[in-house]
mmCIF file of C-alpha atoms in Angstrom:
data_model
loop_
_atom_site.group_PDB
_atom_site.id
_atom_site.type_symbol
_atom_site.label_atom_id
_atom_site.label_comp_id
_atom_site.label_asym_id
_atom_site.label_seq_id
_atom_site.Cartn_x
_atom_site.Cartn_y
_atom_site.Cartn_z
ATOM 1 C CA MET A 1 0.000 0.000 0.000
ATOM 2 C CA ASN A 2 1.457 3.329 -1.045
ATOM 3 C CA LYS A 3 0.844 6.790 0.372
ATOM 4 C CA LEU A 4 -2.234 7.671 -1.697
ATOM 5 C CA GLU A 5 -3.922 4.352 -1.003
ATOM 6 C CA PHE A 6 -3.216 4.691 2.720
ATOM 7 C CA LEU A 7 -4.638 8.228 2.912
ATOM 8 C CA ALA A 8 -7.731 7.209 0.925
ATOM 9 C CA ALA A 9 -8.372 4.261 3.239
ATOM 10 C CA LEU A 10 -7.870 6.445 6.304
ATOM 11 C CA ARG A 11 -10.285 9.083 4.982
ATOM 12 C CA SER A 12 -12.885 6.403 4.360
ATOM 13 C CA ALA A 13 -12.440 5.074 7.918
ATOM 14 C CA LEU A 14 -12.735 8.577 9.413
ATOM 15 C CA GLY A 15 -15.683 9.628 7.278
ATOM 16 C CA LYS A 16 -18.026 10.211 10.238
ATOM 17 C CA LEU A 17 -15.733 12.674 11.987
ATOM 18 C CA PRO A 18 -15.855 16.408 11.193
ATOM 19 C CA GLU A 19 -13.950 17.483 8.118
ATOM 20 C CA GLN A 20 -11.521 19.540 10.207
ATOM 21 C CA GLU A 21 -10.548 16.513 12.295
ATOM 22 C CA VAL A 22 -10.196 14.316 9.220
ATOM 23 C CA ARG A 23 -8.030 16.871 7.421
ATOM 24 C CA ALA A 24 -5.759 17.329 10.447
ATOM 25 C CA SER A 25 -5.238 13.554 10.764
ATOM 26 C CA LEU A 26 -4.550 13.121 7.046
ATOM 27 C CA ASP A 27 -2.028 15.977 7.035
ATOM 28 C CA PHE A 28 -0.202 14.531 10.025
ATOM 29 C CA TYR A 29 0.142 11.004 8.607
ATOM 30 C CA ALA A 30 1.095 12.344 5.174
ATOM 31 C CA GLU A 31 3.898 14.313 6.830
ATOM 32 C CA ALA A 32 4.961 11.220 8.811
ATOM 33 C CA ILE A 33 5.208 9.173 5.597
ATOM 34 C CA ASP A 34 7.203 11.930 3.862
ATOM 35 C CA ASP A 35 9.638 12.077 6.779
ATOM 36 C CA ARG A 36 10.281 8.337 6.594
ATOM 37 C CA VAL A 37 10.728 8.519 2.819
ATOM 38 C CA GLU A 38 13.297 11.297 3.278
ATOM 39 C CA ASP A 39 15.172 9.010 5.689
ATOM 40 C CA GLY A 40 15.580 6.429 2.913
ATOM 41 C CA ALA A 41 12.544 4.170 3.260
ATOM 42 C CA THR A 42 10.095 3.459 0.474
ATOM 43 C CA GLU A 43 6.442 4.483 0.632
ATOM 44 C CA GLU A 44 5.378 0.880 1.225
ATOM 45 C CA GLU A 45 7.833 0.521 4.124
ATOM 46 C CA ALA A 46 6.766 3.853 5.635
ATOM 47 C CA VAL A 47 3.077 2.914 5.420
ATOM 48 C CA ALA A 48 3.730 -0.533 6.900
ATOM 49 C CA ALA A 49 5.603 1.051 9.826
ATOM 50 C CA LEU A 50 2.541 3.138 10.744
ATOM 51 C CA GLY A 51 0.342 0.095 11.285
ATOM 52 C CA PRO A 52 -3.017 -1.063 9.925
ATOM 53 C CA VAL A 53 -5.556 1.551 8.888
ATOM 54 C CA PRO A 54 -8.445 0.253 11.077
ATOM 55 C CA ALA A 55 -6.291 0.440 14.204
ATOM 56 C CA ILE A 56 -5.178 3.996 13.371
ATOM 57 C CA ALA A 57 -8.756 5.081 12.678
ATOM 58 C CA ALA A 58 -9.993 3.506 15.917
ATOM 59 C CA GLN A 59 -7.275 5.325 17.883
ATOM 60 C CA ILE A 60 -8.122 8.678 16.277
ATOM 61 C CA ILE A 61 -11.849 8.227 16.960
ATOM 62 C CA ALA A 62 -11.154 7.176 20.549
ATOM 63 C CA GLU A 63 -9.053 10.298 21.142
ATOM 64 C CA ALA A 64 -11.544 12.628 19.447
ATOM 65 C CA PRO A 65 -13.347 15.264 21.557
ATOM 66 C CA PRO A 66 -16.519 14.047 23.315
ATOM 67 C CA ILE A 67 -19.101 15.981 21.306
ATOM 68 C CA PRO A 68 -17.713 15.198 17.812
ATOM 69 C CA LYS A 69 -17.303 11.580 18.913
ATOM 70 C CA ALA A 70 -20.950 11.406 19.998
ATOM 71 C CA VAL A 71 -22.066 13.029 16.742
ATOM 72 C CA ALA A 72 -19.905 10.601 14.742
ATOM 73 C CA LYS A 73 -21.485 7.619 16.501
ATOM 74 C CA MET A 74 -24.967 8.917 15.672
ATOM 75 C CA LYS A 75 -24.182 9.559 12.009
ATOM 76 C CA THR A 76 -25.127 7.124 9.299
ATOM 77 C CA ASP A 77 -23.637 6.518 5.885
ATOM 78 C CA SER A 78 -26.532 8.329 4.195
ATOM 79 C CA HIS A 79 -26.541 12.119 4.107
ATOM 80 C CA VAL A 80 -30.338 12.249 3.830
ATOM 81 C CA ALA A 81 -30.697 10.002 6.875
ATOM 82 C CA ASN A 82 -28.374 12.279 8.856
ATOM 83 C CA VAL A 83 -30.469 15.342 7.998
ATOM 84 C CA VAL A 84 -33.697 13.565 8.912
ATOM 85 C CA LEU A 85 -32.208 12.361 12.186
ATOM 86 C CA ALA A 86 -31.040 15.893 13.079
ATOM 87 C CA VAL A 87 -34.505 17.311 12.365
ATOM 88 C CA VAL A 88 -36.305 14.613 14.314
ATOM 89 C CA LEU A 89 -34.066 14.984 17.363
ATOM 90 C CA SER A 90 -34.014 18.793 17.245
ATOM 91 C CA PRO A 91 -36.493 19.119 20.172
ATOM 92 C CA VAL A 92 -33.907 17.345 22.282
ATOM 93 C CA TRP A 93 -30.540 18.620 21.199
ATOM 94 C CA VAL A 94 -31.482 22.252 20.496
ATOM 95 C CA PRO A 95 -32.615 23.019 24.111
ATOM 96 C CA LEU A 96 -29.637 21.102 25.470
ATOM 97 C CA ALA A 97 -27.245 23.063 23.282
ATOM 98 C CA PHE A 98 -28.887 26.368 24.266
ATOM 99 C CA ALA A 99 -28.743 25.486 27.969
ATOM 100 C CA PHE A 100 -25.093 24.472 27.652
ATOM 101 C CA ALA A 101 -24.179 27.716 25.910
ATOM 102 C CA LEU A 102 -26.084 29.765 28.473
ATOM 103 C CA THR A 103 -24.373 27.959 31.361
ATOM 104 C CA VAL A 104 -20.928 28.549 29.869
ATOM 105 C CA ALA A 105 -21.718 32.237 29.304
ATOM 106 C CA CYS A 106 -22.975 32.679 32.878
ATOM 107 C CA ILE A 107 -19.879 31.093 34.382
ATOM 108 C CA TYR A 108 -17.626 33.155 32.169
ATOM 109 C CA LEU A 109 -19.431 36.406 32.993
ATOM 110 C CA SER A 110 -19.446 35.587 36.707
ATOM 111 C CA LEU A 111 -15.690 35.259 36.753
ATOM 112 C CA TRP A 112 -15.179 38.539 34.953
ATOM 113 C CA MET A 113 -17.763 40.331 37.115
ATOM 114 C CA LEU A 114 -15.819 39.170 40.161
ATOM 115 C CA VAL A 115 -12.696 40.837 38.762
ATOM 116 C CA ALA A 116 -14.627 44.018 38.010
ATOM 117 C CA ALA A 117 -16.159 44.105 41.544
ATOM 118 C CA LEU A 118 -12.722 43.805 43.150
ATOM 119 C CA TRP A 119 -11.379 46.730 41.171
ATOM 120 C CA VAL A 120 -14.450 48.839 41.950
ATOM 121 C CA CYS A 121 -13.951 48.217 45.674
ATOM 122 C CA VAL A 122 -10.292 49.253 45.443
ATOM 123 C CA ALA A 123 -11.216 52.402 43.543
ATOM 124 C CA CYS A 124 -13.834 53.342 46.161
ATOM 125 C CA LEU A 125 -11.347 52.899 49.004
ATOM 126 C CA ILE A 126 -8.746 55.047 47.276
ATOM 127 C CA LEU A 127 -11.350 57.754 46.640
ATOM 128 C CA CYS A 128 -12.023 57.967 50.399
ATOM 129 C CA ALA A 129 -9.007 60.271 50.804
ATOM 130 C CA PRO A 130 -10.261 63.150 48.598
ATOM 131 C CA ILE A 131 -13.786 62.699 49.962
ATOM 132 C CA GLY A 132 -12.449 62.992 53.556
ATOM 133 C CA ILE A 133 -10.501 66.124 52.650
ATOM 134 C CA VAL A 134 -13.565 67.769 51.154
ATOM 135 C CA GLY A 135 -15.666 66.791 54.206
ATOM 136 C CA ALA A 136 -13.064 68.132 56.611
ATOM 137 C CA VAL A 137 -12.949 71.507 54.815
ATOM 138 C CA TYR A 138 -16.742 71.779 54.751
ATOM 139 C CA CYS A 139 -17.180 70.844 58.438
ATOM 140 C CA THR A 140 -14.459 73.282 59.489
ATOM 141 C CA ALA A 141 -16.082 76.092 57.512
ATOM 142 C CA THR A 142 -19.491 75.449 59.076
ATOM 143 C CA GLY A 143 -18.174 75.360 62.634
ATOM 144 C CA PHE A 144 -17.665 71.634 63.227
ATOM 145 C CA PRO A 145 -13.894 71.153 63.204
ATOM 146 C CA LEU A 146 -13.905 67.907 65.215
ATOM 147 C CA THR A 147 -16.301 66.292 62.763
ATOM 148 C CA GLY A 148 -14.157 67.463 59.868
ATOM 149 C CA LEU A 149 -11.067 66.011 61.541
ATOM 150 C CA TRP A 150 -12.846 62.700 62.015
ATOM 151 C CA LEU A 151 -13.912 62.626 58.338
ATOM 152 C CA LEU A 152 -10.347 63.379 57.260
ATOM 153 C CA GLY A 153 -8.978 60.526 59.365
ATOM 154 C CA CYS A 154 -11.549 58.049 58.025
ATOM 155 C CA GLY A 155 -10.824 59.089 54.452
ATOM 156 C CA LEU A 156 -7.077 58.658 54.851
ATOM 157 C CA ALA A 157 -7.569 55.261 56.541
ATOM 158 C CA GLY A 158 -9.815 54.067 53.702
ATOM 159 C CA CYS A 159 -7.287 55.243 51.116
ATOM 160 C CA GLY A 160 -4.513 53.379 52.931
ATOM 161 C CA ILE A 161 -6.587 50.196 52.969
ATOM 162 C CA GLY A 162 -7.282 50.622 49.252
ATOM 163 C CA LEU A 163 -3.605 51.097 48.417
ATOM 164 C CA PHE A 164 -2.658 48.118 50.589
ATOM 165 C CA SER A 165 -5.293 45.876 48.952
ATOM 166 C CA LEU A 166 -4.284 46.999 45.463
ATOM 167 C CA LEU A 167 -1.520 44.395 45.228
ATOM 168 C CA GLY A 168 -3.799 41.609 46.445
ATOM 169 C CA VAL A 169 -6.554 42.552 44.005
ATOM 170 C CA LYS A 170 -4.027 42.604 41.166
ATOM 171 C CA ALA A 171 -2.833 39.083 42.041
ATOM 172 C CA ALA A 172 -6.444 37.908 42.386
ATOM 173 C CA SER A 173 -7.247 39.390 38.975
ATOM 174 C CA VAL A 174 -4.367 37.523 37.364
ATOM 175 C CA GLY A 175 -5.577 34.289 38.967
ATOM 176 C CA VAL A 176 -9.141 34.842 37.768
ATOM 177 C CA VAL A 177 -7.891 35.537 34.237
ATOM 178 C CA LYS A 178 -5.943 32.272 34.255
ATOM 179 C CA LEU A 179 -9.023 30.491 35.586
ATOM 180 C CA THR A 180 -11.150 31.870 32.763
ATOM 181 C CA ARG A 181 -8.553 30.719 30.228
ATOM 182 C CA LEU A 182 -8.560 27.224 31.677
ATOM 183 C CA PHE A 183 -12.344 27.187 31.635
ATOM 184 C CA ALA A 184 -12.433 28.351 28.024
ATOM 185 C CA SER A 185 -9.826 25.727 27.079
ATOM 186 C CA ALA A 186 -11.874 23.016 28.788
ATOM 187 C CA VAL A 187 -15.014 24.074 26.937
ATOM 188 C CA LYS A 188 -13.101 24.206 23.661
ATOM 189 C CA GLY A 189 -11.688 20.739 24.337
ATOM 190 C CA LEU A 190 -15.236 19.367 24.164
ATOM 191 C CA PHE A 191 -15.370 20.321 20.497
ATOM 192 C CA VAL A 192 -11.767 20.571 19.253
ATOM 193 C CA ARG A 193 -8.666 18.623 20.192
ATOM 194 C CA ARG A 194 -6.070 20.536 22.127
ATOM 195 C CA LYS A 195 -2.999 21.629 20.217
ATOM 196 C CA GLU A 196 0.584 21.760 21.352
ATOM 197 C CA ARG A 197 3.013 24.608 20.756
ATOM 198 C CA GLY A 198 4.153 23.179 17.450
ATOM 199 C CA GLY A 199 0.565 23.064 16.132
ATOM 200 C CA ALA A 200 0.194 19.282 16.328
ATOM 201 C CA THR A 201 -2.512 17.735 18.451
ATOM 202 C CA ALA A 202 -1.774 15.780 21.616
ATOM 203 C CA ASP A 203 -2.317 12.336 20.079
ATOM 204 C CA ASP A 204 -0.275 13.331 17.016
ATOM 205 C CA GLY A 205 2.541 14.260 19.381
ATOM 206 C CA LYS A 206 2.387 10.790 20.928
ATOM 207 C CA VAL A 207 2.519 9.114 17.515
ATOM 208 C CA ARG A 208 5.400 11.361 16.474
ATOM 209 C CA GLU A 209 7.258 10.506 19.667
ATOM 210 C CA LYS A 210 6.801 6.771 19.052
ATOM 211 C CA ALA A 211 8.040 7.146 15.469
ATOM 212 C CA ALA A 212 11.074 9.112 16.669
ATOM 213 C CA ILE A 213 11.866 6.438 19.260
ATOM 214 C CA ALA A 214 11.596 3.723 16.603
ATOM 215 C CA ASP A 215 13.906 5.668 14.270
ATOM 216 C CA LEU A 216 16.453 6.196 17.040
ATOM 217 C CA ALA A 217 16.331 2.506 17.920
ATOM 218 C CA GLY A 218 16.931 1.564 14.288
ATOM 219 C CA LYS A 219 19.843 3.978 13.975
ATOM 220 C CA ALA A 220 21.362 2.722 17.228
ATOM 221 C CA LYS A 221 21.051 -0.867 16.020
ATOM 222 C CA GLY A 222 22.738 0.039 12.733
ATOM 223 C CA LYS A 223 25.575 1.796 14.546
ATOM 224 C CA ALA A 224 26.044 -1.199 16.842
ATOM 225 C CA SER A 225 26.197 -3.552 13.846
ATOM 226 C CA ALA A 226 28.724 -1.297 12.093
ATOM 227 C CA ALA A 227 30.857 -1.124 15.248
ATOM 228 C CA ALA A 228 30.779 -4.919 15.587
ATOM 229 C CA GLU A 229 31.810 -5.355 11.955
ATOM 230 C CA SER A 230 34.682 -2.877 12.322
ATOM 231 C CA ALA A 231 35.870 -4.593 15.515
ATOM 232 C CA ARG A 232 35.736 -7.988 13.806
ATOM 233 C CA ALA A 233 37.735 -6.626 10.856
ATOM 234 C CA ALA A 234 40.329 -5.096 13.213
ATOM 235 C CA ILE A 235 40.760 -8.389 15.076
ATOM 236 C CA HIS A 236 41.155 -10.281 11.796
ATOM 237 C CA ALA A 237 43.732 -7.776 10.555
ATOM 238 C CA ALA A 238 45.678 -8.018 13.823
ATOM 239 C CA THR A 239 45.796 -11.820 13.836
ATOM 240 C CA ALA A 240 46.518 -12.325 10.123
ATOM 241 C CA PRO A 241 50.224 -13.056 9.178
ATOM 242 C CA ARG A 242 52.018 -10.158 7.577
ATOM 243 C CA LEU A 243 53.905 -11.519 4.582
ATOM 244 C CA PRO A 244 56.503 -9.548 2.612
ATOM 245 C CA LYS A 245 56.956 -9.814 -1.098
ATOM 246 C CA ASP A 246 58.904 -13.106 -0.896
ATOM 247 C CA GLY A 247 56.071 -14.778 1.079
ATOM 248 C CA ALA A 248 57.948 -15.314 4.382
ATOM 249 C CA PRO A 249 56.124 -14.137 7.540
ATOM 250 C CA GLN A 250 57.548 -11.072 9.231
ATOM 251 C CA PRO A 251 58.892 -11.223 12.759
ATOM 252 C CA GLY A 252 56.275 -10.544 15.384
ATOM 253 C CA SER A 253 53.343 -11.566 13.210
ATOM 254 C CA ALA A 254 50.977 -14.304 14.320
ATOM 255 C CA PRO A 255 51.667 -17.674 12.675
ATOM 256 C CA ASP A 256 49.238 -18.958 10.121
ATOM 257 C CA PHE A 257 48.689 -22.597 11.012
ATOM 258 C CA ASN A 258 46.687 -23.217 7.889
ATOM 259 C CA ALA A 259 49.561 -22.148 5.596
ATOM 260 C CA HIS A 260 51.854 -24.767 3.987
ATOM 261 C CA HIS A 261 55.334 -24.965 5.525
ATOM 262 C CA ASP A 262 58.146 -26.851 3.716
ATOM 263 C CA ALA A 263 60.234 -29.361 5.677
ATOM 264 C CA PRO A 264 63.727 -28.138 6.691
ATOM 265 C CA VAL A 265 66.549 -29.163 4.354
ATOM 266 C CA PRO A 266 69.089 -31.491 6.101
ATOM 267 C CA PRO A 267 72.804 -30.717 5.798
ATOM 268 C CA PRO A 268 74.936 -32.650 3.266
ATOM 269 C CA GLY A 269 75.706 -36.198 4.330
ATOM 270 C CA TYR A 270 72.899 -36.358 6.906
ATOM 271 C CA VAL A 271 71.566 -39.915 7.357
ATOM 272 C CA PRO A 272 68.643 -40.392 9.723
ATOM 273 C CA ALA A 273 69.278 -42.942 12.448
ATOM 274 C CA ASN A 274 67.492 -46.332 12.367
ATOM 275 C CA VAL A 275 66.384 -45.794 8.783
ATOM 276 C CA SER A 276 67.373 -48.402 6.210
ATOM 277 C CA ALA A 277 68.519 -47.248 2.827
ATOM 278 C CA VAL A 278 65.968 -47.569 0.082
ATOM 279 C CA PRO A 279 67.406 -48.390 -3.311
ATOM 280 C CA ALA A 280 66.644 -45.881 -5.941
ATOM 281 C CA ASP A 281 66.757 -48.498 -8.673
ATOM 282 C CA PRO A 282 64.085 -51.159 -8.516
ATOM 283 C CA ALA A 283 66.301 -53.494 -10.552
ATOM 284 C CA ALA A 284 68.946 -53.347 -7.870
ATOM 285 C CA ALA A 285 66.339 -54.320 -5.284
ATOM 286 C CA SER A 286 65.345 -57.352 -7.317
ATOM 287 C CA ALA A 287 68.961 -58.361 -8.066
ATOM 288 C CA GLY A 288 69.883 -59.229 -4.503
ATOM 289 C CA THR A 289 71.290 -57.858 -1.317
ATOM 290 C CA ALA A 290 74.494 -56.340 -2.637
ATOM 291 C CA PRO A 291 73.560 -52.748 -1.984
ATOM 292 C CA ALA A 292 72.278 -53.686 1.430
ATOM 293 C CA SER A 293 75.518 -55.527 2.322
ATOM 294 C CA ALA A 294 77.548 -52.600 0.995
ATOM 295 C CA ALA A 295 75.609 -50.251 3.163
ATOM 296 C CA ALA A 296 76.013 -52.573 6.135
ATOM 297 C CA SER A 297 79.811 -52.779 5.611
ATOM 298 C CA GLN A 298 80.123 -48.975 5.921
ATOM 299 C CA PRO A 299 80.804 -47.665 9.380
ATOM 300 C CA ALA A 300 77.902 -46.064 11.223
ATOM 301 C CA GLN A 301 77.910 -42.287 10.943
ATOM 302 C CA PRO A 302 76.817 -40.152 13.828
ATOM 303 C CA GLU A 303 73.574 -38.205 13.571
ATOM 304 C CA GLY A 304 74.147 -35.074 11.504
ATOM 305 C CA GLY A 305 77.042 -36.608 9.496
ATOM 306 C CA SER A 306 80.751 -36.932 10.158
ATOM 307 C CA HIS A 307 83.033 -34.154 11.316
ATOM 308 C CA ASP A 308 84.484 -33.732 7.798
ATOM 309 C CA HIS A 309 81.082 -33.558 6.250
ATOM 310 C CA ARG A 310 79.864 -30.988 8.736
ATOM 311 C CA ALA A 311 82.990 -28.973 8.128
#
């Protein structure tokens, strides 16, 4: 199965999912096949390394968001039947969808209204200082200086509390903003798969990681095999006899026991002990024992020949 056949089979297996999910899955596996082809594999080998199409489709459907998965399970192979089913079940799913959207909006608005209320409280506390100053001036002008002094002290105290709580409200606002982002991401995850920084989905990242691990394992195995072959060649070169041009082994080289070695040449006049002479002429052997008696009449020579012969 080549690349086009694999992608066509995968599209057919993922036909009930939304087109966006199908397109994302097809783009990812097409890129995975191209990467393996660039590494030296054929399209058939790259497709075979990914696994069977039904297993891949089942994994993608299992990792799909809940709502698209539920819609995919309810879909049929007929477009007309899908439209009829959506119209018939509209009294059920339309109110549920509206209630879900309204609930999400209320939670989202509640979080942001909490942030707005905190900032309004801080602003009111800070405004206590100018209000206290104005009250103190008015009370002093009308003949109530003690009341004006009390208003001034309350205003300054409220302003101090507002300035002190400003840092806490700022930190609380940052936390509420993060909470709203997490809530929005969770709601989005019901419809769309989460994406990583690189743009790939979470399950695509897992598949990519497995493919990378398999590639690294293959490269490590190849390097180990190459290292073993080089070590074997080095050992063979170290143990092989080093022969010069005349064929004699050099000193220090390992002997080759399988090579043919000629017998040493005895010195002139050497006669092995306890070895009877063999006549070179068969006729002399058939004629009698004259050569044997002649050999017996000669004196025995020491091993290695006589002194004159050795000299």
